[in-house]
Short mmCIF file of C-alpha atoms in Angstrom, two decimals:
data_model
loop_
_atom_site.label_atom_id
_atom_site.label_comp_id
_atom_site.label_asym_id
_atom_site.label_seq_id
_atom_site.Cartn_x
_atom_site.Cartn_y
_atom_site.Cartn_z
CA MET A 179 128.99 121.78 22.59
CA ILE A 180 130.64 123.83 25.30
CA SER A 181 128.77 127.04 25.89
CA THR A 182 129.47 130.13 27.87
CA GLU A 183 127.15 131.62 30.46
CA VAL A 184 126.43 135.26 29.84
CA LEU A 185 125.05 137.74 32.32
CA SER A 186 121.50 137.47 31.03
CA GLY A 187 121.50 133.82 32.01
CA GLU A 188 121.28 132.76 28.36
CA THR A 189 124.03 130.63 26.94
CA LEU A 190 125.97 131.25 23.77
CA PRO A 191 128.39 129.01 21.93
CA PRO A 192 132.00 130.18 22.47
CA GLN A 193 132.46 131.62 18.99
CA GLU A 194 129.31 133.74 19.27
CA ALA A 195 130.19 134.74 22.78
CA ALA A 196 133.58 135.91 21.52
CA ALA A 197 131.90 137.81 18.70
CA CYS A 198 129.74 139.60 21.28
CA GLY A 199 132.87 140.64 23.18
CA GLU A 200 132.48 137.95 25.81
CA ASN A 201 135.53 136.00 26.87
CA PRO A 202 134.70 132.50 25.63
CA ASP A 203 136.87 130.99 28.42
CA LEU A 204 134.97 132.79 31.12
CA GLY A 205 133.37 130.36 33.52
CA ARG A 206 134.70 127.36 31.66
CA ASN A 207 136.95 124.82 33.33
CA LYS A 208 140.49 124.40 32.11
CA VAL A 209 140.25 120.65 32.44
CA ASP A 210 137.17 118.45 32.49
CA VAL A 211 137.54 114.74 33.04
CA LYS A 212 134.41 112.68 32.57
CA ASP A 213 133.88 109.03 33.49
CA LEU A 214 137.54 108.21 33.02
CA ASP A 215 138.59 104.57 33.26
CA PHE A 216 142.22 103.60 32.82
CA PHE A 217 143.70 100.12 32.41
CA TYR A 218 147.19 98.68 32.48
CA GLY A 219 146.38 95.50 30.53
CA ASP A 220 143.66 93.79 32.55
CA PHE A 221 144.30 95.86 35.64
CA GLN A 222 141.96 98.80 36.05
CA ALA A 223 144.03 101.55 37.68
CA LEU A 224 141.36 104.27 37.60
CA LYS A 225 137.61 103.87 37.85
CA LYS A 226 134.98 106.36 36.67
CA ILE A 227 136.95 109.49 37.54
CA ASN A 228 135.10 112.80 37.24
CA PHE A 229 137.30 115.79 37.86
CA SER A 230 137.53 119.41 36.84
CA LEU A 231 140.18 122.06 37.22
CA ALA A 232 139.30 125.74 37.06
CA ARG A 233 141.60 128.37 35.59
CA GLN A 234 144.22 129.74 37.96
CA GLU A 235 143.45 127.06 40.48
CA VAL A 236 145.73 124.72 42.39
CA SER A 237 144.30 121.27 42.94
CA ALA A 238 146.12 118.80 45.15
CA LEU A 239 145.81 115.04 44.72
CA ILE A 240 146.31 112.96 47.83
CA GLY A 241 145.97 109.28 48.60
CA PRO A 242 148.04 106.24 49.59
CA SER A 243 150.70 104.86 47.25
CA GLY A 244 149.20 102.97 44.36
CA CYS A 245 145.85 104.77 44.53
CA GLY A 246 146.20 106.09 40.97
CA LYS A 247 147.01 109.76 41.51
CA SER A 248 150.29 109.72 39.52
CA THR A 249 148.61 107.63 36.83
CA PHE A 250 145.89 110.26 36.70
CA ILE A 251 148.16 113.25 36.15
CA ARG A 252 150.18 111.31 33.57
CA ILE A 253 146.95 110.82 31.64
CA LEU A 254 146.54 114.59 31.48
CA ASN A 255 149.57 114.98 29.21
CA ARG A 256 149.38 111.49 27.75
CA MET A 257 152.60 110.27 29.28
CA ASN A 258 151.02 106.85 29.80
CA ASP A 259 150.88 106.49 26.01
CA LEU A 260 154.44 105.20 26.23
CA ILE A 261 153.36 102.22 28.30
CA PRO A 262 152.27 99.29 26.14
CA SER A 263 148.85 97.77 26.85
CA CYS A 264 147.48 100.86 28.60
CA ARG A 265 143.95 101.84 27.68
CA VAL A 266 141.86 104.95 28.36
CA ARG A 267 138.07 105.14 28.37
CA GLY A 268 136.02 108.27 28.99
CA SER A 269 136.98 111.81 28.07
CA VAL A 270 139.66 114.28 29.10
CA LEU A 271 138.89 117.77 27.84
CA LEU A 272 141.39 120.61 27.76
CA ASP A 273 139.52 123.85 27.10
CA GLY A 274 136.69 121.70 25.85
CA GLU A 275 138.85 119.74 23.40
CA ASP A 276 139.38 116.00 23.86
CA ILE A 277 143.11 115.39 24.37
CA TYR A 278 142.67 111.78 23.22
CA GLY A 279 140.98 112.97 20.05
CA ASP A 280 142.73 114.77 17.22
CA MET A 281 144.99 116.88 19.41
CA ASP A 282 148.69 116.67 18.56
CA VAL A 283 150.57 115.12 21.49
CA THR A 284 153.54 117.50 21.15
CA GLU A 285 151.18 120.46 21.28
CA LEU A 286 149.43 118.90 24.29
CA ARG A 287 152.72 118.52 26.17
CA THR A 288 153.60 122.12 25.39
CA ARG A 289 150.32 123.22 26.89
CA VAL A 290 150.54 120.84 29.85
CA GLY A 291 153.96 120.94 31.52
CA MET A 292 155.25 118.46 34.06
CA VAL A 293 157.58 118.66 37.03
CA PHE A 294 158.71 115.39 38.55
CA GLN A 295 159.47 114.15 42.04
CA LYS A 296 163.22 114.13 41.55
CA PRO A 297 164.76 117.20 39.93
CA ASN A 298 165.87 116.09 36.47
CA PRO A 299 167.80 118.93 34.83
CA PHE A 300 169.54 118.04 31.57
CA ASN A 301 173.29 117.65 31.74
CA MET A 302 173.90 121.07 30.21
CA SER A 303 174.16 124.67 31.39
CA ILE A 304 171.47 126.45 33.37
CA PHE A 305 170.77 128.67 30.37
CA ASP A 306 170.52 125.77 27.92
CA ASN A 307 168.17 123.85 30.21
CA VAL A 308 165.64 126.67 30.17
CA ALA A 309 166.12 127.47 26.47
CA TYR A 310 166.01 123.81 25.37
CA GLY A 311 162.31 123.44 24.60
CA LYS A 312 161.94 126.65 22.61
CA ARG A 313 165.15 125.91 20.70
CA MET A 314 163.67 122.54 19.77
CA GLN A 315 160.65 124.41 18.47
CA GLY A 316 162.99 126.45 16.26
CA LEU A 317 163.55 129.64 18.23
CA ARG A 318 167.04 130.83 17.28
CA SER A 319 167.14 134.52 18.19
CA ARG A 320 169.76 134.94 20.94
CA ARG A 321 168.02 138.03 22.28
CA LYS A 322 164.64 136.30 22.46
CA LEU A 323 166.16 133.27 24.12
CA GLU A 324 167.90 135.46 26.70
CA GLU A 325 164.63 137.23 27.43
CA LEU A 326 162.87 133.88 27.74
CA VAL A 327 165.50 132.48 30.11
CA GLU A 328 165.46 135.57 32.33
CA LYS A 329 161.67 135.69 32.43
CA SER A 330 161.30 132.00 33.17
CA LEU A 331 163.98 131.95 35.85
CA THR A 332 162.50 135.07 37.43
CA ARG A 333 159.07 133.48 37.39
CA ALA A 334 160.54 130.38 39.07
CA ALA A 335 162.16 132.58 41.75
CA LEU A 336 165.64 131.43 40.73
CA TRP A 337 166.98 134.35 38.63
CA GLY A 338 168.62 136.21 41.52
CA GLU A 339 170.54 133.10 42.56
CA VAL A 340 171.83 132.07 39.12
CA LYS A 341 171.97 135.19 36.93
CA ASP A 342 175.76 135.41 37.24
CA ARG A 343 176.38 131.76 36.41
CA LEU A 344 174.02 130.89 33.60
CA LYS A 345 176.79 129.04 31.78
CA LYS A 346 177.51 126.79 34.74
CA PRO A 347 176.22 123.19 34.65
CA ALA A 348 172.70 122.83 35.96
CA LEU A 349 173.82 119.81 37.96
CA SER A 350 176.04 122.08 40.09
CA LEU A 351 172.90 123.60 41.64
CA SER A 352 171.43 122.39 44.94
CA GLY A 353 168.43 120.05 44.87
CA GLY A 354 165.98 122.86 45.60
CA GLN A 355 167.52 125.07 42.91
CA GLN A 356 167.46 122.20 40.43
CA GLN A 357 163.76 121.71 41.07
CA ARG A 358 163.08 125.43 40.52
CA LEU A 359 165.16 125.18 37.35
CA CYS A 360 162.90 122.34 36.19
CA ILE A 361 159.90 124.55 36.93
CA ALA A 362 161.57 127.38 34.94
CA ARG A 363 162.18 124.93 32.08
CA SER A 364 158.53 124.00 32.18
CA ILE A 365 157.39 127.65 32.33
CA ALA A 366 159.62 128.54 29.35
CA MET A 367 157.31 126.47 27.16
CA GLU A 368 154.49 128.83 28.15
CA PRO A 369 152.21 126.04 29.31
CA GLU A 370 148.65 126.54 30.48
CA ILE A 371 148.74 123.80 33.08
CA ILE A 372 151.64 122.61 35.22
CA LEU A 373 151.47 119.09 36.62
CA MET A 374 153.67 118.51 39.64
CA ASP A 375 154.29 114.97 40.84
CA GLU A 376 155.53 115.20 44.43
CA PRO A 377 157.82 118.11 43.52
CA THR A 378 159.21 118.60 47.03
CA SER A 379 159.55 115.06 48.32
CA ALA A 380 163.31 115.09 47.68
CA LEU A 381 163.84 118.59 49.12
CA ASP A 382 164.62 120.00 52.55
CA PRO A 383 162.07 122.19 54.39
CA ILE A 384 163.63 125.47 53.18
CA ALA A 385 163.61 124.43 49.53
CA THR A 386 160.11 123.01 50.05
CA GLY A 387 158.94 126.34 51.44
CA LYS A 388 160.32 128.15 48.38
CA ILE A 389 158.55 125.79 45.98
CA GLU A 390 155.30 126.16 47.91
CA GLU A 391 155.56 129.95 47.76
CA LEU A 392 156.31 129.64 44.08
CA ILE A 393 153.17 127.56 43.52
CA GLY A 394 151.20 130.36 45.18
CA GLU A 395 152.75 132.84 42.73
CA LEU A 396 152.37 130.65 39.66
CA LYS A 397 148.68 130.09 40.13
CA MET A 398 148.10 133.70 39.07
CA ASP A 399 148.98 132.59 35.54
CA TYR A 400 148.65 128.82 35.41
CA SER A 401 146.37 126.03 36.52
CA ILE A 402 148.32 123.61 38.67
CA ILE A 403 147.75 120.02 39.71
CA LEU A 404 149.97 118.86 42.53
CA VAL A 405 150.41 115.27 43.66
CA THR A 406 151.66 115.15 47.21
CA HIS A 407 152.07 112.73 50.09
CA ALA A 408 152.51 115.65 52.48
CA MET A 409 148.97 116.27 53.60
CA HIS A 410 149.82 119.63 55.08
CA GLN A 411 151.37 120.71 51.79
CA ALA A 412 148.04 120.05 50.11
CA ALA A 413 146.34 122.02 52.88
CA ARG A 414 148.79 124.92 52.55
CA VAL A 415 148.96 125.44 48.81
CA SER A 416 145.81 124.16 47.14
CA GLY A 417 142.31 125.55 46.71
CA LYS A 418 140.81 122.14 46.06
CA THR A 419 141.92 118.68 47.11
CA ALA A 420 141.09 115.32 45.60
CA PHE A 421 141.38 112.14 47.64
CA PHE A 422 142.07 108.99 45.61
CA LEU A 423 141.78 105.47 46.97
CA LEU A 424 142.21 102.20 45.08
CA GLY A 425 141.73 103.89 41.73
CA GLU A 426 138.63 105.83 42.74
CA LEU A 427 138.22 109.52 43.35
CA ILE A 428 136.57 109.35 46.73
CA GLU A 429 136.17 113.04 47.43
CA TYR A 430 137.00 116.24 45.56
CA ASN A 431 136.27 119.24 47.68
CA ASP A 432 137.43 122.69 48.73
CA THR A 433 140.67 122.15 50.61
CA LYS A 434 139.36 124.00 53.66
CA THR A 435 136.31 121.75 53.82
CA LEU A 436 138.23 118.58 53.10
CA PHE A 437 140.67 119.20 55.94
CA THR A 438 138.15 120.42 58.50
CA ASN A 439 134.97 118.55 57.70
CA PRO A 440 135.40 115.91 54.99
CA GLU A 441 132.23 114.39 53.61
CA ASP A 442 133.46 110.83 53.27
CA LYS A 443 134.50 108.74 56.25
CA ARG A 444 137.37 107.22 54.19
CA THR A 445 138.75 110.72 53.56
CA GLU A 446 138.55 111.52 57.26
CA ASP A 447 140.32 108.27 58.15
CA TYR A 448 143.09 108.90 55.62
CA ILE A 449 143.82 112.53 56.45
CA SER A 450 143.65 111.73 60.17
CA GLY A 451 146.26 109.01 59.66
CA ARG A 452 143.94 106.18 60.66
CA PHE A 453 144.11 104.24 57.47
CA GLY A 454 146.48 101.77 56.05
CA MET B 87 147.39 96.42 58.70
CA GLU B 88 145.07 99.09 59.97
CA ASN B 89 146.68 102.16 61.42
CA LYS B 90 144.86 103.47 64.47
CA ARG B 91 147.29 106.28 65.33
CA ILE B 92 148.05 104.77 68.69
CA ILE B 93 150.39 107.53 69.94
CA PHE B 94 147.88 110.29 69.19
CA SER B 95 144.90 108.29 70.48
CA GLU B 96 146.61 107.44 73.76
CA ALA B 97 147.70 111.05 74.34
CA LEU B 98 144.16 112.21 73.62
CA GLU B 99 142.77 109.64 76.02
CA ARG B 100 145.04 111.01 78.78
CA VAL B 101 143.80 114.53 78.08
CA ARG B 102 140.18 113.33 78.24
CA HIS B 103 140.92 111.71 81.58
CA ASP B 104 142.45 114.99 82.86
CA ILE B 105 139.36 116.91 81.73
CA LEU B 106 137.16 114.52 83.69
CA ALA B 107 139.37 115.03 86.75
CA MET B 108 139.32 118.82 86.31
CA SER B 109 135.53 118.87 86.01
CA SER B 110 135.18 116.73 89.15
CA LEU B 111 137.30 119.24 91.06
CA VAL B 112 135.13 122.16 89.88
CA GLU B 113 132.01 120.24 90.86
CA GLU B 114 133.51 119.46 94.26
CA GLY B 115 134.47 123.12 94.77
CA LEU B 116 130.91 124.20 94.07
CA GLY B 117 129.58 121.65 96.56
CA LYS B 118 131.99 122.78 99.26
CA ALA B 119 131.21 126.45 98.68
CA LEU B 120 127.48 125.77 98.93
CA SER B 121 127.93 123.74 102.09
CA ALA B 122 130.10 126.52 103.60
CA LEU B 123 127.41 129.05 102.77
CA GLN B 124 124.60 126.94 104.19
CA ASN B 125 126.46 126.10 107.41
CA ASN B 126 128.33 129.39 107.78
CA ASP B 127 131.54 127.32 107.73
CA LYS B 128 134.37 129.78 106.99
CA GLU B 129 137.11 127.11 107.24
CA LEU B 130 135.46 124.97 104.59
CA ALA B 131 135.04 128.09 102.43
CA LYS B 132 138.81 128.69 102.56
CA THR B 133 139.53 125.21 101.17
CA VAL B 134 137.60 126.10 97.98
CA ARG B 135 140.32 128.54 96.98
CA GLU B 136 142.97 125.83 97.42
CA GLY B 137 141.00 123.48 95.21
CA ASP B 138 140.67 126.24 92.60
CA ALA B 139 144.45 126.63 92.46
CA VAL B 140 144.65 122.96 91.44
CA VAL B 141 141.94 123.55 88.80
CA ASN B 142 143.93 126.47 87.37
CA THR B 143 147.09 124.35 87.18
CA MET B 144 145.17 121.55 85.47
CA GLN B 145 143.88 124.01 82.89
CA LEU B 146 147.43 124.97 81.94
CA THR B 147 148.61 121.35 81.95
CA ILE B 148 145.79 120.27 79.63
CA GLU B 149 146.31 123.26 77.34
CA ASP B 150 150.03 122.50 77.09
CA ALA B 151 149.22 118.90 76.18
CA ALA B 152 146.76 120.10 73.52
CA VAL B 153 149.31 122.50 72.01
CA ILE B 154 151.91 119.71 71.91
CA LEU B 155 149.40 117.47 70.12
CA ILE B 156 148.81 120.16 67.50
CA ALA B 157 152.54 120.70 67.02
CA THR B 158 153.61 117.08 66.94
CA GLN B 159 150.61 115.18 65.59
CA GLN B 160 149.11 117.77 63.21
CA PRO B 161 145.52 116.71 63.80
CA VAL B 162 142.93 117.53 61.14
CA ALA B 163 139.16 117.31 60.72
CA ARG B 164 137.42 115.79 63.77
CA ASP B 165 140.69 115.35 65.67
CA LEU B 166 141.45 119.04 65.24
CA ARG B 167 137.95 120.03 66.29
CA GLU B 168 138.37 117.95 69.43
CA ILE B 169 141.59 119.77 70.33
CA PHE B 170 139.82 123.13 69.97
CA THR B 171 136.93 121.78 72.02
CA ILE B 172 139.37 120.70 74.73
CA LEU B 173 140.74 124.25 74.87
CA LYS B 174 137.20 125.64 75.16
CA ILE B 175 136.24 123.12 77.83
CA THR B 176 139.25 123.98 80.00
CA VAL B 177 138.81 127.74 79.74
CA ASN B 178 135.11 127.51 80.62
CA LEU B 179 135.64 124.99 83.41
CA GLU B 180 138.26 127.28 84.89
CA ARG B 181 135.74 130.14 84.87
CA ALA B 182 133.14 127.88 86.51
CA GLY B 183 135.75 127.13 89.17
CA ASP B 184 136.20 130.87 89.75
CA HIS B 185 132.48 131.15 90.39
CA ALA B 186 132.80 128.47 93.09
CA VAL B 187 135.47 130.69 94.68
CA HIS B 188 133.13 133.70 94.51
CA LEU B 189 130.44 131.65 96.22
CA ALA B 190 132.92 130.65 98.94
CA LYS B 191 133.88 134.31 99.42
CA THR B 192 130.23 135.12 99.98
CA ALA B 193 130.17 132.41 102.66
CA ILE B 194 133.16 134.07 104.37
CA LYS B 195 131.69 137.56 104.22
CA LEU B 196 128.14 136.66 105.13
CA SER B 197 127.39 137.20 108.78
CA GLY B 198 124.42 135.44 110.28
CA LYS B 199 121.92 133.20 108.59
CA ALA B 200 120.58 133.98 105.17
CA SER B 201 116.89 133.79 104.41
CA PHE B 202 115.65 130.27 103.85
CA ARG B 203 114.09 131.10 100.49
CA ALA B 204 117.16 132.83 99.04
CA MET B 205 119.38 130.02 100.25
CA GLY B 206 117.06 127.49 98.65
CA ARG B 207 117.35 129.26 95.31
CA LEU B 208 121.18 129.41 95.47
CA GLU B 209 121.25 125.73 96.40
CA ARG B 210 119.13 124.82 93.39
CA MET B 211 121.38 126.91 91.12
CA VAL B 212 124.55 125.29 92.41
CA LYS B 213 123.17 121.76 92.26
CA THR B 214 121.88 122.34 88.73
CA GLY B 215 125.32 123.71 87.78
CA GLN B 216 126.94 120.55 89.16
CA GLN B 217 124.54 118.38 87.18
CA MET B 218 125.23 120.39 84.04
CA ILE B 219 128.97 119.93 84.42
CA ARG B 220 128.58 116.20 84.94
CA ALA B 221 126.18 115.87 82.01
CA CYS B 222 128.24 117.93 79.57
CA ILE B 223 131.52 116.17 80.35
CA SER B 224 129.73 112.85 80.00
CA ALA B 225 128.37 114.06 76.63
CA TYR B 226 131.94 114.95 75.62
CA LEU B 227 133.36 111.58 76.62
CA LYS B 228 130.50 109.69 74.94
CA GLN B 229 130.61 111.98 71.89
CA ASP B 230 126.88 112.56 72.26
CA ALA B 231 125.61 115.85 70.80
CA GLU B 232 122.04 115.28 71.95
CA ALA B 233 123.23 114.78 75.53
CA ALA B 234 125.15 118.08 75.23
CA ARG B 235 121.92 119.84 74.16
CA GLN B 236 120.08 118.32 77.11
CA ALA B 237 122.84 119.42 79.49
CA ALA B 238 122.61 122.99 78.18
CA ALA B 239 118.82 122.99 78.54
CA MET B 240 119.27 122.76 82.33
CA ASP B 241 120.57 126.32 82.21
CA ASP B 242 116.93 127.45 82.09
CA ILE B 243 116.54 126.31 85.69
CA ILE B 244 119.53 128.43 86.78
CA ASP B 245 118.26 131.45 84.83
CA GLY B 246 114.77 131.05 86.31
CA GLU B 247 116.09 130.92 89.87
CA HIS B 248 118.34 133.90 89.22
CA LYS B 249 115.43 135.94 87.91
CA LYS B 250 113.21 135.10 90.89
CA LEU B 251 115.99 135.69 93.40
CA SER B 252 116.80 139.06 91.81
CA GLU B 253 113.17 140.17 92.07
CA GLU B 254 112.96 139.02 95.68
CA MET B 255 116.17 140.80 96.62
CA LEU B 256 115.04 144.03 94.99
CA ARG B 257 111.78 143.88 96.92
CA LEU B 258 113.71 143.15 100.11
CA MET B 259 116.04 146.11 99.54
CA LYS B 260 113.09 148.42 99.17
CA LYS B 261 111.24 147.00 102.16
CA ARG B 262 114.17 146.63 104.54
CA PRO B 263 117.00 149.00 103.63
CA GLU B 264 119.07 147.79 106.62
CA LEU B 265 119.48 144.45 104.75
CA LEU B 266 120.77 146.18 101.59
CA LYS B 267 124.34 144.92 101.93
CA LYS B 268 123.32 141.32 102.49
CA ALA B 269 120.77 141.44 99.68
CA LEU B 270 123.38 142.87 97.29
CA ARG B 271 125.76 140.07 98.18
CA PHE B 272 123.11 137.51 97.35
CA LEU B 273 122.33 139.33 94.13
CA HIS B 274 126.00 139.25 93.05
CA THR B 275 126.36 135.61 94.01
CA SER B 276 123.25 134.73 92.04
CA GLY B 277 124.64 136.66 89.05
CA ASP B 278 127.87 134.66 89.33
CA LEU B 279 126.02 131.38 89.28
CA GLU B 280 123.97 132.54 86.32
CA ARG B 281 127.21 133.22 84.42
CA MET B 282 128.54 129.83 85.48
CA GLY B 283 125.55 128.30 83.68
CA ASP B 284 126.53 130.27 80.57
CA HIS B 285 130.09 128.91 80.75
CA ILE B 286 128.81 125.34 80.90
CA THR B 287 126.51 126.13 77.97
CA ASN B 288 129.60 127.29 76.04
CA ILE B 289 131.14 123.88 76.70
CA CYS B 290 128.00 122.18 75.34
CA GLU B 291 128.19 124.31 72.17
CA ALA B 292 131.86 123.34 71.71
CA ILE B 293 130.97 119.65 72.07
CA ILE B 294 128.30 119.97 69.37
CA TYR B 295 130.84 121.70 67.13
CA MET B 296 133.29 118.86 67.71
CA ILE B 297 130.75 116.18 66.82
CA GLU B 298 128.72 117.85 64.09
CA SER B 299 131.18 120.44 62.77
CA ARG B 300 128.71 123.30 62.98
CA HIS B 301 128.14 126.20 65.32
CA GLU B 302 124.90 125.93 67.24
CA GLU B 303 123.76 128.69 69.59
CA LEU B 304 122.17 127.12 72.64
CA ASN B 305 119.87 128.91 75.10
CA GLU B 306 119.58 132.08 73.02
#
């Protein structure tokens, strides 16, 4: 059972802690991954991964192509379920609840949003892109949808640029704007975690800078996991960095430590560019 | 295929070579200044300043190369620590070079022979300083933290000589006030050489930081 530390040093189960006025989430990780193995058929893509993500924290995942970092974040909202023959062993806890247990996958994907490498707005208006998810959930009130769209676009630092053309096609936006629109679409679902899989690799440095600033803003409200090949992006925006290699999590450390004094020689070789 | 970062490694190797050359020039300047002082050779003393101008230029050249490496190669971890160590080595070597110039100025200003004992102490300080420079740059090139600690330990010899020379000069000033000016000059020169030892100690501390990623205070 997950318990919550209280000031006295004693531990109480979350329900009792809540009854005593304690925040049951206090001190608890948002995500806890324990001894996770993942297989595509016979191929083991991830080996004994132990990972945790605190609330309001940005964790960056780095590592060479094929090391398992994208596979790992796809596990966190069960996107790999769509691939036949994939198999998961170990546990992935979201707020202490096993996401591969009884949790409804639609609910999971509402709580864990995803932004992909290439901006993928739907072929509809800017407004409809952001409103899409909540409409699907049955929200019909025009006023509430307008509020949602404005709030989400503002949060994604895009409102000022698009507020006068919400009816225009989303595909008319620039690449950087499209990516922020995808972030707004994700935010509109009021997720708790946002997974970002190389969200700036298709963007120019200005658009990249905006997304990075946005990540800094978003972490006030969300926990974020960012997969990136840009080592300095990991160094700039994350509090913790995980280095994956050949399906193993080699080192998960404070970003400052990992980039100045990594504990594992393989991490040092990789971040110094002496690995291949 | 293993990636060894050849462009970065080769550029770093050139900078290391330049640091060795810069340190040799500082060492040479100290030797010349000492010789000028011992032999009352004002012409030789003047050449120390010329050598120091080259040292100053080398400092800037090496620092420019280090800044370019940061900007273009984005070093991290140990590589980044080495770049910062390079910047600390150059700034402290440059200061050591300035102390050679101060020593040479003393040689120019000093009229007549200095006392044998005082000269002996200055000689020991300078020669120890030269050994420290050689040892610490060797420790840098070999990436040897223990050798850097041993190099810094030699600073005790310089400090000891400075302390004894200061006491002797104070006694001399009291006993023979007509030698006050000369004694003061020796006192200042000795103080300069003592600080030179501190600069080389700073280099040793930077080398330990580069290798072990921790700040260690040497010769507290």
